[in-house]
Structure formats: C-alpha cells, structure tokens
Amino acid sequence: MHFRVSPNALRDARVNVPGDKSVSHRSLMLGSIAEGRTHVSGFLAGEDCLATAAAMRSLGVSIDQPGPTEMMIDGVGRHGLRPPEGDLDLGNSGTAMRLMAGLLSGQPFSSVLTGDASLNSRPMGRIIKPLTAMGAALESDCDGTPPLQVTGGLRLRGIHYDMPVASAQVKSAVLLAGLYADGITSVVEPAVTRDHTERMLRTMGVTVTTSAGTISMAGGQTLNGCEVRVPADLSSATFIILGALISQDADVLIENVGVNPTRTGVINILQAMGADISLVNPQLLGEEPVADIRVRASRLRGGAVDPALVSLAIDEFPALFVAAAAAKGVTTFTGIGELRVKESDRIAAMAKGMRQLGIRVDESDDGAVVHGGQFKGGEVDSFHDHRVAMSFAMAATIAADDVLIRDVENVDTSFPGFRDCVAGIGADIEV
Ligand code: S3P
C-alpha cells in the first residue's frame, strides 16, 4: 500500500486525532493486573495497542471493546494472569514488547514474546540487563533482539537502576517488574522521559515517588481498576501541526490533545523555530493534562535544536526534519542517536527520502544537519515506519510535484484514519 500525495496545502480546520498510544497500552496492561474493572475511553484502536489487547487476552484477561474507542477490562489482580497458549505476538510495537517483558518477568509461568521483522530487529538488551539484575531470566537471540523467552517463577528483588539511555520503555519495564519485587525499585533517568506509567499507577492507587530524576516504588502494591480517559495523541497531532505550519495560511485547531510536559518537546522546538502554536482550553483528564492546540501557518527558521529537549520529543523527529527542510536556513539536530533504533533507522530513513526530494541532509552517528529548501516531486520509501510515512505525506503537501510514499501499511499502528483525517482538511492524498 502506498500514498500518492499531490501538492495542496492544508486549510483552516478543527481536527480530532486518535487517542494516545502510550496511554492506551498502559491502560490495558495496568487495567489487566488491577482489581476490578477499568473502563477506557478515547482508546487508540491502532494495531500496536490491539496487539497488546490480544496479548492480555491470551494471558486470561477478559477485555471487551464496546465501542470503536472504548475498552472494558476485567482486571484479574496482580496474581491472576494465566499462562498463554502460544507465543505472544506484539506486531510492530516496541512499547508492548518492552513493557510486557517487565510484567511477565514477575509471573509464575514462562512466556515467549515476538513481533514483526522490524520489532524482531530492535535491541532488548536494555531491558534484559536491569530485569536480570532484579532476578528475572530473559533470553533473546544472540544479538540481543527478540524473540524473548521470559522464564517465570523466579523471585524478583527491587533494584536501584541508573538508566544508561533515557527510555520510558525501559523505566516502565523495570517499574512493572518492580510491582512483583521484594523491596523498593528505583530508576534514575539521565533525562526526563514520558511519565504515563507513573501517572496511571498513581491513579490506580499505587504510591510512586518522583524526586530529582529518580522514580521509586515499593513492590507488592495493589492496583485498583479505574476510569481512564485517553487524551488525543500529541505524536499524531504533530503531523497536523506540521502540515498547518508549512501551509500557505492555514489556521488549525486540534482538540483535546495530551500535553503532558514530558511529551511537549516538539512544541518547544517548533516555537523556537518561529512556529505560531498556542495551547487553549487546558484541562486535566485524570492525571493527564490536555489542551486544544491552535496552529497557524508560520515562517520557520532553522537553528540548533536544543539536545535537552530530545527525550521530550523522541517520536517527533521525522516530522521535525520536514519542518527543518521547510525552514529558512540550516537546522542542526544533535543527540538523536536513539532514532536509529526506532521502528526504522529514522535518521537514515528521513535523510534518504529528503535527499530524493531535493533537500540536502548531512548525517552523523547521532545527528543530522538539514538545509532548508524546496521539496520536489518523486518517490520515497517509508521503510515500513508509520512516522516516516506520515512525515513524508505532510512534506508532499508543499512539494513542487506529486510524491509517492511506499509501504504505508504501518500508519495504522498509531494513526488509523490518517488519510481521511488529512484529506478532510485539504491534503490531496490517495491510497
Ligand atoms: C514510548 C516510549 C518511547 C517512544 C515510543 C513509546 C512509551 O520509547 O519512542 O514510541 O510508550 O513508553 P523510548 O522510551 O524507548 O525512547
């Protein structure tokens, strides 16, 4: 499946984007091991989260989907999961695999986690190391990639873990195992990462403290089922924000978007580039802050992107590369080496496609320099990466000619309905 996009900039609109992927995954996992029922609204029914739902069902949890974006989870309690029949297939989702590995390390039964070709080539050593230090036993392929065999029935102990990489997935895996461990589990972050796990644990009655970059929690605590209202996903909203910013004169309002401060790096980076973005109607959905995001077409300018914002915008760099190409001057990204181990090597994927569309990009191991210019028409590969595909779709709205974006199936992992959403606000996009 490919997208063909003909140049046609976005227009004034009011838009809704699907629910937050990170919060949706966590609602399923935490709701499953809670006591009682968890009702989730605004759930992201994308392939990644549906893979997590299927995995939790295989572990004996009853999960109904009463509406397109609603989930009803009958929690089985911390000790109620059952051995799965076969391997748990988590599709394209790194979040599902890493968090599930933490959760399953604390179970009395063994399990095997696997995924698609992309997921089965992503590094798992980063979770195997701390989980092993807690007393768990996980085996990967010899190069540290899935499938992962998780041995059950082992006694876990809390650890104090200094994370070498800023990763919410690693932090969450350790905390989920920590729920089953003796004593205190704490994780020190080298840079702040998304804190949805901590917030949802608190909503469910677990005491988790965050102080000076250290997150701590005592094992053995009970989770209580609750109501989860999932905000719209800022990472999905980013593509609309990008399209509006680089358009001729669009004025777009995206409603009810999660603006948790551990996620809003993209807004700060774009504002530093001259973007006209404002947050209106701020509210709290449970523990998660949301707002409507108003974006107006802006003349962007290049510059050095603050590396301190990288972990707060980690999924938004493909879109930021496109913003940089549309900006006047040169934009320098540093400290983004983690992009090389996402759903694709996102530095290489974006650099290659942007060059094919006439933009100069100089790549380094953990950075890139993007020279502002004019996108021309052509053909690019998404490398089966949803965010690469959507970033190029938005770039194409301002290209000089048609752009074909190859292999866009995975857009459904995070943004089902993307084509209709952007077509509805002016993009000329066909599947
Ligand atoms: C996620 C954390 C991030 C992000 C991913 C979702 C999460 O990964 O890239 O899309 O839900 O915890 P890392 O924390 O490993 O950077």
Coordinates of C-alpha atoms and ligand atoms in Angstrom, one line a residue:
M1 CA 0.0 0.0 0.0
H2 CA 1.3 3.4 -1.0
F3 CA 0.3 7.0 -0.6
R4 CA 0.2 9.3 -3.6
V5 CA 0.1 12.9 -2.5
S6 CA -0.3 15.9 -4.8
P7 CA 0.7 19.3 -3.6
N8 CA -2.2 21.1 -1.9
A9 CA -1.6 22.8 1.4
L10 CA -3.9 22.3 4.5
R11 CA -6.7 24.8 5.1
D12 CA -8.4 26.2 8.2
A13 CA -10.0 23.4 10.2
R14 CA -10.9 21.9 13.5
V15 CA -9.5 18.4 13.9
N16 CA -9.6 15.4 16.2
V17 CA -6.8 12.9 16.1
P18 CA -6.9 9.4 17.7
G19 CA -6.0 8.5 21.3
D20 CA -2.6 8.4 22.8
K21 CA -0.7 5.2 22.0
S22 CA 1.4 5.2 25.2
V23 CA -1.5 5.8 27.5
S24 CA -3.7 3.2 25.6
H25 CA -1.0 0.5 26.0
R26 CA -0.7 1.2 29.7
S27 CA -4.4 1.2 30.3
L28 CA -4.6 -2.4 29.0
M29 CA -1.6 -3.7 30.9
L30 CA -2.3 -2.0 34.2
G31 CA -6.0 -2.5 33.9
S32 CA -5.4 -6.2 33.5
I33 CA -3.5 -6.6 36.7
A34 CA -5.7 -4.3 38.7
E35 CA -8.5 -5.4 41.0
G36 CA -11.9 -4.7 39.4
R37 CA -12.9 -3.1 36.2
T38 CA -11.1 -0.5 34.2
H39 CA -13.1 1.4 31.6
V40 CA -11.1 3.2 28.9
S41 CA -12.5 5.8 26.6
G42 CA -10.6 7.6 23.8
F43 CA -8.6 4.3 23.4
L44 CA -6.3 4.1 20.3
A45 CA -7.7 1.2 18.4
G46 CA -4.5 1.0 16.2
E47 CA -2.6 -2.1 15.5
D48 CA 0.0 -1.7 18.2
C49 CA -2.5 -1.3 21.0
L50 CA -4.7 -4.1 19.6
A51 CA -1.6 -6.4 19.8
T52 CA -1.3 -5.6 23.4
A53 CA -5.1 -6.2 23.9
A54 CA -4.7 -9.6 22.2
A55 CA -1.7 -10.5 24.4
M56 CA -3.5 -9.6 27.6
R57 CA -6.5 -11.7 26.4
S58 CA -4.1 -14.6 25.8
L59 CA -3.0 -14.2 29.4
G60 CA -6.6 -14.9 30.5
V61 CA -7.9 -11.3 30.9
S62 CA -11.4 -10.5 29.6
I63 CA -11.3 -7.4 27.5
D64 CA -14.3 -6.1 25.7
Q65 CA -14.5 -3.4 23.1
P66 CA -18.0 -1.9 23.5
G67 CA -17.3 0.9 21.1
P68 CA -14.6 1.8 18.5
T69 CA -12.5 3.7 21.0
E70 CA -13.7 2.1 24.2
M71 CA -12.3 -0.8 26.2
M72 CA -13.7 -2.6 29.2
I73 CA -11.1 -4.6 31.1
D74 CA -12.0 -7.0 33.9
G75 CA -8.8 -6.9 36.0
V76 CA -7.6 -10.2 37.3
G77 CA -5.4 -8.7 40.0
R78 CA -1.6 -8.8 40.3
H79 CA -1.5 -12.6 40.6
G80 CA -4.4 -13.5 38.2
L81 CA -2.7 -13.8 34.8
R82 CA -2.7 -17.3 33.3
P83 CA -0.1 -19.0 31.1
P84 CA -0.6 -18.2 27.4
E85 CA -1.3 -21.0 24.9
G86 CA 1.5 -19.9 22.4
D87 CA 3.9 -17.1 21.7
L88 CA 2.7 -13.6 22.3
D89 CA 2.9 -11.6 19.0
L90 CA 3.3 -7.9 19.6
G91 CA 3.5 -6.9 15.9
N92 CA 5.4 -3.7 15.4
S93 CA 5.2 -2.4 19.0
G94 CA 8.4 -1.8 21.0
T95 CA 6.4 -0.4 23.8
A96 CA 4.3 -3.6 24.0
M97 CA 7.3 -5.8 24.0
R98 CA 9.4 -4.0 26.5
L99 CA 6.6 -3.3 29.0
M100 CA 5.2 -6.8 28.7
A101 CA 8.7 -8.2 29.3
G102 CA 8.8 -6.4 32.7
L103 CA 5.3 -7.6 33.5
L104 CA 5.9 -11.2 32.5
S105 CA 9.2 -11.4 34.5
G106 CA 7.1 -11.3 37.6
Q107 CA 4.7 -14.2 36.7
P108 CA 4.8 -17.8 37.9
F109 CA 4.8 -19.0 34.3
S110 CA 7.1 -18.7 31.3
S111 CA 6.3 -16.9 28.1
V112 CA 7.7 -16.0 24.7
L113 CA 7.4 -12.5 23.1
T114 CA 7.8 -12.0 19.4
G115 CA 7.0 -9.4 16.7
D116 CA 7.3 -8.4 13.1
A117 CA 10.6 -8.1 11.2
S118 CA 11.1 -4.5 12.5
L119 CA 10.4 -5.4 16.1
N120 CA 12.4 -8.6 15.9
S121 CA 15.5 -6.5 15.0
R122 CA 15.2 -4.0 17.9
P123 CA 17.5 -4.0 20.9
M124 CA 16.2 -5.7 24.0
G125 CA 19.5 -5.8 26.0
R126 CA 18.4 -2.5 27.5
I127 CA 15.6 -4.3 29.4
I128 CA 17.2 -7.7 29.8
K129 CA 20.1 -6.1 31.8
P130 CA 18.0 -4.4 34.6
L131 CA 15.4 -7.2 34.7
T132 CA 18.2 -9.8 35.1
A133 CA 19.6 -7.7 37.9
M134 CA 16.2 -8.0 39.6
G135 CA 16.4 -11.8 39.5
A136 CA 14.4 -12.3 36.2
A137 CA 15.7 -14.6 33.4
L138 CA 15.2 -13.5 29.8
E139 CA 16.8 -14.9 26.7
S140 CA 17.0 -13.1 23.4
D141 CA 18.6 -14.0 20.1
C142 CA 22.4 -13.8 20.3
D143 CA 22.4 -10.2 19.0
G144 CA 20.0 -9.1 21.8
T145 CA 16.9 -9.0 19.6
P146 CA 13.5 -10.8 20.0
P147 CA 12.0 -13.3 20.3
L148 CA 12.3 -13.0 24.0
Q149 CA 11.9 -16.1 26.3
V150 CA 10.8 -15.0 29.7
T151 CA 11.3 -17.6 32.5
G152 CA 8.6 -17.5 35.1
G153 CA 8.5 -18.5 38.7
L154 CA 11.6 -16.5 39.8
R155 CA 11.7 -14.3 42.8
L156 CA 12.3 -10.7 42.0
R157 CA 14.1 -8.1 44.2
G158 CA 13.9 -4.3 43.9
I159 CA 17.0 -2.6 42.4
H160 CA 18.3 0.9 42.1
Y161 CA 18.8 1.3 38.4
D162 CA 20.8 4.1 36.7
M163 CA 19.4 4.0 33.2
P164 CA 22.2 4.5 30.6
V165 CA 19.6 5.6 27.9
A166 CA 16.7 7.9 28.5
S167 CA 13.9 5.5 27.8
A168 CA 10.3 5.4 29.2
Q169 CA 10.0 1.9 27.9
V170 CA 12.9 0.7 30.0
K171 CA 11.8 2.7 33.0
S172 CA 8.3 1.2 32.7
A173 CA 9.5 -2.3 32.2
V174 CA 11.5 -2.0 35.4
L175 CA 8.6 -0.5 37.3
L176 CA 6.2 -3.2 36.1
A177 CA 8.6 -5.9 37.3
G178 CA 9.0 -3.8 40.5
L179 CA 5.3 -4.4 41.3
Y180 CA 6.3 -8.1 41.8
A181 CA 9.6 -7.5 43.5
D182 CA 10.6 -7.5 47.2
G183 CA 11.5 -4.1 48.5
I184 CA 11.9 -0.8 46.7
T185 CA 12.6 -0.4 43.0
S186 CA 14.0 2.8 41.8
V187 CA 15.1 4.1 38.4
V188 CA 17.3 7.1 37.7
E189 CA 16.7 8.9 34.4
P190 CA 19.6 10.5 32.5
A191 CA 16.9 12.8 31.0
V192 CA 13.2 13.1 31.7
T193 CA 11.1 10.7 29.7
R194 CA 7.3 10.3 29.4
D195 CA 5.8 9.5 32.8
H196 CA 2.5 8.0 31.8
T197 CA 3.2 4.8 33.7
E198 CA 3.9 6.6 36.9
R199 CA 0.7 8.7 36.5
M200 CA -1.5 5.8 35.8
L201 CA -0.1 3.7 38.6
R202 CA -0.9 6.6 40.9
T203 CA -4.5 6.8 39.5
M204 CA -4.8 3.2 40.3
G205 CA -3.7 3.7 43.9
V206 CA 0.0 2.8 43.8
T207 CA 2.4 5.0 45.7
V208 CA 5.2 6.1 43.2
T209 CA 7.5 8.9 44.0
T210 CA 9.5 11.1 41.6
S211 CA 12.3 13.2 43.0
A212 CA 15.3 14.7 41.3
G213 CA 15.2 12.4 38.4
T214 CA 14.6 9.2 40.5
I215 CA 11.4 7.3 40.3
S216 CA 10.8 4.9 43.3
M217 CA 8.1 2.4 44.2
A218 CA 7.6 -0.3 46.8
G219 CA 6.8 -3.8 45.4
G220 CA 3.6 -5.7 46.4
Q221 CA 1.2 -2.8 46.0
T222 CA -2.4 -3.4 44.8
L223 CA -3.8 -1.6 41.7
N224 CA -7.4 -0.7 41.6
G225 CA -9.4 -0.6 38.4
C226 CA -10.4 2.9 37.4
E227 CA -11.8 5.1 34.6
V228 CA -9.1 6.1 32.0
R229 CA -9.9 8.9 29.6
V230 CA -7.2 8.8 27.0
P231 CA -6.1 12.2 25.5
A232 CA -5.6 12.6 21.8
D233 CA -2.0 11.7 20.9
L234 CA 0.3 14.7 20.6
S235 CA 2.6 12.5 18.4
S236 CA -0.2 12.0 15.9
A237 CA -1.3 15.7 16.2
T238 CA 2.3 16.6 15.3
F239 CA 1.7 15.7 11.6
I240 CA -1.3 18.1 11.5
I241 CA 0.7 20.7 13.3
L242 CA 3.5 20.3 10.8
G243 CA 1.1 20.4 7.8
A244 CA -0.5 23.6 9.1
L245 CA 2.8 25.3 9.9
I246 CA 4.2 24.8 6.4
S247 CA 0.9 25.6 4.6
Q248 CA 0.2 28.9 2.9
D249 CA -2.1 30.4 5.5
A250 CA -4.0 27.6 7.5
D251 CA -5.3 28.2 11.0
V252 CA -6.0 24.8 12.6
L253 CA -7.3 23.8 16.0
I254 CA -6.6 20.2 17.2
E255 CA -8.9 19.3 20.1
N256 CA -8.2 17.6 23.4
V257 CA -4.6 16.7 22.8
G258 CA -2.4 15.3 25.6
V259 CA 0.1 18.0 26.7
N260 CA 1.9 16.1 29.5
P261 CA 5.1 18.2 29.9
T262 CA 7.2 15.0 29.4
R263 CA 5.8 15.0 25.8
T264 CA 5.7 18.6 24.7
G265 CA 9.3 19.0 23.4
V266 CA 8.0 19.2 19.9
I267 CA 6.0 22.3 20.7
N268 CA 9.0 24.0 22.3
I269 CA 11.3 23.0 19.4
L270 CA 8.9 24.3 16.8
Q271 CA 8.2 27.5 18.7
A272 CA 12.0 28.2 18.9
M273 CA 11.9 27.9 15.1
G274 CA 9.3 30.6 14.9
A275 CA 6.1 28.5 14.9
D276 CA 2.8 30.1 15.9
I277 CA 1.4 27.4 18.2
S278 CA -0.7 28.1 21.3
L279 CA -2.4 25.9 23.8
V280 CA -6.0 26.8 24.7
N281 CA -8.7 25.4 27.0
P282 CA -6.2 23.5 29.3
Q283 CA -7.8 20.7 31.4
L284 CA -6.9 17.6 33.3
L285 CA -8.1 14.2 32.1
G286 CA -7.5 12.3 35.3
E287 CA -3.7 12.7 35.8
E288 CA -3.0 13.7 32.2
P289 CA -3.1 17.4 31.1
V290 CA -4.8 18.1 27.8
A291 CA -5.4 21.2 25.7
D292 CA -6.6 22.3 22.3
I293 CA -3.7 23.2 20.1
R294 CA -4.0 26.1 17.8
V295 CA -1.5 26.3 14.9
R296 CA -1.2 29.0 12.3
A297 CA 1.0 28.8 9.2
S298 CA 4.4 30.3 10.1
R299 CA 7.7 31.3 8.5
L300 CA 10.0 28.8 10.2
R301 CA 13.7 29.5 10.6
G302 CA 16.5 27.0 11.2
G303 CA 18.9 26.8 14.1
A304 CA 20.4 24.4 16.6
V305 CA 17.8 22.2 18.2
D306 CA 18.3 22.0 22.0
P307 CA 19.5 18.5 22.8
A308 CA 17.9 18.8 26.2
L309 CA 14.5 18.5 24.5
V310 CA 15.3 15.3 22.6
S311 CA 13.8 12.9 25.2
L312 CA 10.6 15.1 25.4
A313 CA 10.1 14.9 21.6
I314 CA 11.6 11.5 20.8
D315 CA 8.9 10.4 18.4
E316 CA 8.6 13.7 16.6
F317 CA 12.0 14.0 14.8
P318 CA 10.8 12.6 11.5
A319 CA 8.3 15.5 11.4
L320 CA 10.8 17.9 12.7
F321 CA 13.2 17.0 9.9
V322 CA 10.4 18.1 7.5
A323 CA 9.8 21.3 9.4
A324 CA 13.6 21.9 9.2
A325 CA 13.5 21.4 5.4
A326 CA 10.7 23.9 5.1
A327 CA 12.5 26.4 7.3
K328 CA 14.8 29.2 6.2
G329 CA 18.5 28.4 6.8
V330 CA 20.1 25.3 8.4
T331 CA 18.8 23.2 11.3
T332 CA 21.2 21.1 13.4
F333 CA 20.0 18.1 15.3
T334 CA 22.3 16.6 17.9
G335 CA 21.9 13.8 20.5
I336 CA 19.3 12.0 18.5
G337 CA 21.2 8.6 18.1
E338 CA 18.2 6.8 19.7
L339 CA 16.3 7.4 16.4
R340 CA 18.5 4.8 14.8
V341 CA 16.8 2.0 16.9
K342 CA 13.1 3.0 16.5
E343 CA 10.7 1.3 14.1
S344 CA 13.3 2.1 11.4
D345 CA 16.6 3.9 11.5
R346 CA 14.8 7.2 11.4
I347 CA 17.9 9.4 10.7
A348 CA 18.8 7.3 7.7
A349 CA 15.2 6.9 6.5
M350 CA 14.4 10.6 6.6
A351 CA 17.8 11.6 5.2
K352 CA 17.4 9.3 2.3
G353 CA 13.9 10.3 1.4
M354 CA 14.5 14.0 1.9
R355 CA 17.5 13.8 -0.4
Q356 CA 15.4 12.1 -3.0
L357 CA 13.0 15.0 -2.7
G358 CA 15.8 17.5 -3.3
I359 CA 16.7 18.5 0.3
R360 CA 20.3 18.5 1.5
V361 CA 20.8 16.5 4.7
D362 CA 24.2 15.8 6.2
E363 CA 24.0 12.8 8.6
S364 CA 26.2 11.9 11.5
D365 CA 26.0 9.0 14.0
D366 CA 23.7 10.8 16.4
G367 CA 22.7 13.8 14.5
A368 CA 21.8 15.5 11.2
V369 CA 22.0 18.9 9.6
V370 CA 19.0 19.8 7.4
H371 CA 19.3 22.6 4.9
G372 CA 16.1 24.4 4.1
G373 CA 14.9 24.1 0.6
Q374 CA 12.0 23.2 -1.7
F375 CA 10.7 19.7 -1.9
K376 CA 10.4 18.4 -5.4
G377 CA 8.2 15.5 -6.5
G378 CA 9.4 11.9 -6.6
E379 CA 9.2 8.6 -4.8
V380 CA 10.3 7.8 -1.3
D381 CA 10.4 4.7 0.9
S382 CA 8.8 4.7 4.4
F383 CA 10.9 1.8 5.5
H384 CA 7.6 0.4 6.9
D385 CA 7.8 3.1 9.5
H386 CA 4.5 4.8 10.3
R387 CA 6.0 8.1 11.4
V388 CA 8.4 8.3 8.4
A389 CA 5.4 7.7 6.1
M390 CA 3.2 10.4 7.7
S391 CA 6.1 12.9 7.8
F392 CA 6.6 12.5 4.0
A393 CA 2.9 12.8 3.4
M394 CA 2.9 16.2 5.0
A395 CA 6.1 17.2 3.2
A396 CA 4.4 16.3 0.0
T397 CA 1.6 18.8 0.6
I398 CA 4.1 21.6 -0.2
A399 CA 6.2 19.8 -2.8
A400 CA 6.6 21.0 -6.3
D401 CA 5.0 17.9 -7.8
D402 CA 3.4 14.5 -6.8
V403 CA 5.2 12.4 -4.2
L404 CA 4.7 8.6 -3.9
I405 CA 5.3 7.2 -0.4
R406 CA 5.9 3.4 -0.5
D407 CA 4.7 0.8 2.0
V408 CA 2.5 2.8 4.3
E409 CA 0.5 -0.1 5.9
N410 CA 2.1 0.6 9.3
V411 CA 0.4 4.0 9.5
D412 CA -2.4 2.1 11.2
T413 CA -0.2 1.1 14.1
S414 CA -0.5 4.6 15.5
F415 CA -2.9 6.7 13.4
P416 CA -5.8 4.7 11.9
G417 CA -7.7 7.1 9.7
F418 CA -4.7 9.3 8.9
R419 CA -5.6 9.5 5.2
D420 CA -9.2 10.6 5.8
C421 CA -8.1 13.0 8.5
V422 CA -5.6 14.9 6.4
A423 CA -7.8 14.6 3.3
G424 CA -10.6 16.2 5.3
I425 CA -8.5 19.3 5.9
G426 CA -7.2 19.8 2.5
A427 CA -4.5 17.3 1.6
D428 CA -4.7 15.7 -1.8
I429 CA -3.8 12.1 -0.8
E430 CA -4.8 8.8 -2.2
V431 CA -4.0 5.3 -1.2
Ligands
S3P1 C1 7.2 5.0 24.4 C2 8.5 5.5 24.7 C3 9.4 5.9 23.7 C4 8.7 6.2 22.3 C5 7.7 5.1 22.0 C6 6.7 5.0 23.1 C7 6.4 4.6 25.6 O1 10.4 5.0 23.5 O2 9.7 6.3 21.3 O3 7.1 5.4 20.8 O4 5.2 4.4 25.4 O5 6.9 4.3 26.7 P1 11.7 5.0 24.5 O6 11.2 5.3 25.8 O7 12.4 3.7 24.4 O8 12.5 6.1 23.8

